[in-house]
PDB file of C-alpha atoms in Angstrom:
ATOM      1  CA  UNK A   1     124.883 104.618  90.825  1.00 89.00           C
ATOM      2  CA  UNK A   2     121.687 104.755  88.810  1.00 96.00           C
ATOM      3  CA  UNK A   3     120.295 107.450  86.522  1.00 97.00           C
ATOM      4  CA  UNK A   4     116.614 107.756  87.421  1.00 98.00           C
ATOM      5  CA  UNK A   5     113.605 109.690  86.127  1.00 97.00           C
ATOM      6  CA  UNK A   6     111.028 110.086  88.919  1.00 96.00           C
ATOM      7  CA  UNK A   7     107.391 110.146  87.820  1.00 93.00           C
ATOM      8  CA  UNK A   8     105.507 113.366  88.580  1.00 88.00           C
ATOM      9  CA  UNK A   9     103.722 112.113  91.693  1.00 87.00           C
ATOM     10  CA  UNK A  10     106.814 110.536  93.247  1.00 92.00           C
ATOM     11  CA  UNK A  11     107.537 111.929  96.750  1.00 94.00           C
ATOM     12  CA  UNK A  12     110.305 114.545  96.745  1.00 95.00           C
ATOM     13  CA  UNK A  13     111.458 113.244 100.147  1.00 96.00           C
ATOM     14  CA  UNK A  14     112.382 109.885  98.610  1.00 97.00           C
ATOM     15  CA  UNK A  15     114.036 111.581  95.630  1.00 97.00           C
ATOM     16  CA  UNK A  16     116.233 113.645  97.964  1.00 97.00           C
ATOM     17  CA  UNK A  17     117.200 110.558  99.990  1.00 98.00           C
ATOM     18  CA  UNK A  18     118.129 108.674  96.808  1.00 98.00           C
ATOM     19  CA  UNK A  19     120.262 111.627  95.732  1.00 98.00           C
ATOM     20  CA  UNK A  20     122.008 111.549  99.115  1.00 98.00           C
ATOM     21  CA  UNK A  21     122.767 107.877  98.440  1.00 97.00           C
ATOM     22  CA  UNK A  22     124.525 108.932  95.232  1.00 96.00           C
ATOM     23  CA  UNK A  23     121.858 108.336  92.578  1.00 97.00           C
ATOM     24  CA  UNK A  24     121.304 110.821  89.755  1.00 97.00           C
ATOM     25  CA  UNK A  25     117.561 111.465  90.074  1.00 98.00           C
ATOM     26  CA  UNK A  26     115.701 113.837  87.752  1.00 96.00           C
ATOM     27  CA  UNK A  27     112.086 114.643  88.583  1.00 94.00           C
ATOM     28  CA  UNK A  28     109.478 115.170  85.852  1.00 91.00           C
ATOM     29  CA  UNK A  29     108.986 118.691  87.209  1.00 87.00           C
ATOM     30  CA  UNK A  30     112.716 119.456  86.871  1.00 89.00           C
ATOM     31  CA  UNK A  31     112.675 118.339  83.244  1.00 82.00           C
ATOM     32  CA  UNK A  32     110.365 121.231  82.342  1.00 76.00           C
ATOM     33  CA  UNK A  33     107.109 119.346  82.726  1.00 64.00           C
ATOM     34  CA  UNK A  34     105.821 120.987  85.909  1.00 60.00           C
ATOM     35  CA  UNK A  35     102.079 121.416  86.409  1.00 58.00           C
ATOM     36  CA  UNK A  36     101.227 119.065  83.554  1.00 67.00           C
ATOM     37  CA  UNK A  37      99.697 115.622  83.539  1.00 79.00           C
ATOM     38  CA  UNK A  38     102.283 113.760  81.467  1.00 85.00           C
ATOM     39  CA  UNK A  39     100.984 110.534  79.882  1.00 91.00           C
ATOM     40  CA  UNK A  40     102.850 107.449  81.096  1.00 93.00           C
ATOM     41  CA  UNK A  41     103.968 106.643  77.553  1.00 95.00           C
ATOM     42  CA  UNK A  42     105.663 110.052  77.356  1.00 93.00           C
ATOM     43  CA  UNK A  43     107.325 109.563  80.746  1.00 94.00           C
ATOM     44  CA  UNK A  44     108.804 106.288  79.517  1.00 96.00           C
ATOM     45  CA  UNK A  45     109.792 107.782  76.140  1.00 96.00           C
ATOM     46  CA  UNK A  46     111.635 110.657  77.865  1.00 95.00           C
ATOM     47  CA  UNK A  47     113.404 108.191  80.162  1.00 97.00           C
ATOM     48  CA  UNK A  48     114.465 106.048  77.194  1.00 97.00           C
ATOM     49  CA  UNK A  49     115.791 109.079  75.257  1.00 96.00           C
ATOM     50  CA  UNK A  50     117.771 110.184  78.309  1.00 97.00           C
ATOM     51  CA  UNK A  51     118.954 106.709  79.378  1.00 97.00           C
ATOM     52  CA  UNK A  52     117.190 106.862  82.743  1.00 98.00           C
ATOM     53  CA  UNK A  53     115.201 104.271  84.666  1.00 98.00           C
ATOM     54  CA  UNK A  54     111.641 105.316  85.537  1.00 98.00           C
ATOM     55  CA  UNK A  55     110.733 105.465  89.242  1.00 98.00           C
ATOM     56  CA  UNK A  56     106.986 105.304  89.899  1.00 97.00           C
ATOM     57  CA  UNK A  57     104.182 104.186  92.207  1.00 94.00           C
ATOM     58  CA  UNK A  58     102.034 103.495  89.140  1.00 94.00           C
ATOM     59  CA  UNK A  59     102.360  99.703  89.031  1.00 93.00           C
ATOM     60  CA  UNK A  60      99.574  98.800  86.629  1.00 94.00           C
ATOM     61  CA  UNK A  61     100.422 101.193  83.801  1.00 96.00           C
ATOM     62  CA  UNK A  62     104.192 100.789  83.920  1.00 97.00           C
ATOM     63  CA  UNK A  63     104.074  97.001  84.111  1.00 97.00           C
ATOM     64  CA  UNK A  64     101.901  97.156  80.978  1.00 97.00           C
ATOM     65  CA  UNK A  65     104.403  99.508  79.316  1.00 97.00           C
ATOM     66  CA  UNK A  66     107.272  97.200  80.261  1.00 98.00           C
ATOM     67  CA  UNK A  67     105.510  94.321  78.502  1.00 97.00           C
ATOM     68  CA  UNK A  68     104.771  96.435  75.427  1.00 96.00           C
ATOM     69  CA  UNK A  69     108.182  98.096  75.238  1.00 95.00           C
ATOM     70  CA  UNK A  70     110.825  96.048  77.083  1.00 96.00           C
ATOM     71  CA  UNK A  71     113.753  97.959  75.549  1.00 96.00           C
ATOM     72  CA  UNK A  72     114.156 100.658  78.204  1.00 97.00           C
ATOM     73  CA  UNK A  73     116.714 101.762  80.802  1.00 97.00           C
ATOM     74  CA  UNK A  74     114.721 100.160  83.632  1.00 98.00           C
ATOM     75  CA  UNK A  75     111.410 100.600  85.397  1.00 98.00           C
ATOM     76  CA  UNK A  76     111.236 100.670  89.192  1.00 98.00           C
ATOM     77  CA  UNK A  77     107.701 100.302  90.543  1.00 97.00           C
ATOM     78  CA  UNK A  78     107.130 100.841  94.265  1.00 95.00           C
ATOM     79  CA  UNK A  79     104.302 100.301  96.692  1.00 89.00           C
ATOM     80  CA  UNK A  80     103.423 103.545  98.440  1.00 82.00           C
ATOM     81  CA  UNK A  81     105.147 103.769 101.817  1.00 85.00           C
ATOM     82  CA  UNK A  82     105.125 106.892 103.989  1.00 87.00           C
ATOM     83  CA  UNK A  83     108.337 105.826 105.708  1.00 92.00           C
ATOM     84  CA  UNK A  84     110.484 107.721 103.199  1.00 94.00           C
ATOM     85  CA  UNK A  85     113.847 106.634 104.574  1.00 95.00           C
ATOM     86  CA  UNK A  86     112.897 102.967 104.604  1.00 94.00           C
ATOM     87  CA  UNK A  87     111.505 103.215 101.070  1.00 95.00           C
ATOM     88  CA  UNK A  88     114.638 104.931  99.751  1.00 96.00           C
ATOM     89  CA  UNK A  89     116.782 102.246 101.394  1.00 96.00           C
ATOM     90  CA  UNK A  90     114.744  99.452  99.796  1.00 95.00           C
ATOM     91  CA  UNK A  91     114.956 101.127  96.371  1.00 96.00           C
ATOM     92  CA  UNK A  92     118.708 101.608  96.768  1.00 97.00           C
ATOM     93  CA  UNK A  93     119.188  97.963  97.737  1.00 95.00           C
ATOM     94  CA  UNK A  94     117.061  96.726  94.838  1.00 94.00           C
ATOM     95  CA  UNK A  95     118.855  98.735  92.166  1.00 96.00           C
ATOM     96  CA  UNK A  96     122.373  98.541  93.597  1.00 93.00           C
ATOM     97  CA  UNK A  97     122.356  94.750  93.411  1.00 86.00           C
ATOM     98  CA  UNK A  98     121.669  94.809  89.656  1.00 88.00           C
ATOM     99  CA  UNK A  99     124.619  94.999  87.272  1.00 89.00           C
ATOM    100  CA  UNK A 100     122.435  97.023  84.902  1.00 94.00           C
ATOM    101  CA  UNK A 101     118.833  98.195  85.023  1.00 97.00           C
ATOM    102  CA  UNK A 102     118.452  98.003  81.228  1.00 97.00           C
ATOM    103  CA  UNK A 103     115.255  96.151  80.352  1.00 97.00           C
ATOM    104  CA  UNK A 104     114.498  95.291  83.977  1.00 97.00           C
ATOM    105  CA  UNK A 105     111.222  95.704  85.813  1.00 97.00           C
ATOM    106  CA  UNK A 106     112.076  96.029  89.502  1.00 96.00           C
ATOM    107  CA  UNK A 107     109.302  95.737  92.077  1.00 96.00           C
ATOM    108  CA  UNK A 108     109.909  97.356  95.463  1.00 95.00           C
ATOM    109  CA  UNK A 109     107.330  96.206  97.987  1.00 88.00           C
ATOM    110  CA  UNK A 110     106.536  97.194 101.562  1.00 79.00           C
ATOM    111  CA  UNK A 111     108.126  95.010 104.229  1.00 75.00           C
ATOM    112  CA  UNK A 112     105.801  92.787 106.249  1.00 66.00           C
ATOM    113  CA  UNK A 113     104.575  94.346 109.489  1.00 65.00           C
TER     114      UNK A 113
END
C-alpha cells in the first residue's frame, strides 16, 4: 500500500477511508503543521523527505511543481467530489495499479454522470 501525505485542505473523510483500505496516510495537520498555510513547495519538500506521495485537490500548483521537480514520491491530484467513498475508491484503484508512485503524476477525475 502507498505512503501518502494529504495536503491541508484534503477531506478527513477520504483520508480515513484510504486508511481503512490499508494506505499509510499522514495529514499535514498530523505532521505538526496545524492551523498554518503551508506553501505548496514546502508540502512537496516534506513529502519528498519522508518518501510520501502528495494527495491534493490543488491541480494547477502541483502539476506545475511536478514539471519543475519530477523527482518525488508521487503526486495524486483529484477533482473535488463530495461522494467520499467513491473518491477514495477511485484513488485506491489509481494508485494500486501502479508498481511505484515515484515520479508519477496521477490524475483522479470525477466519473461521468
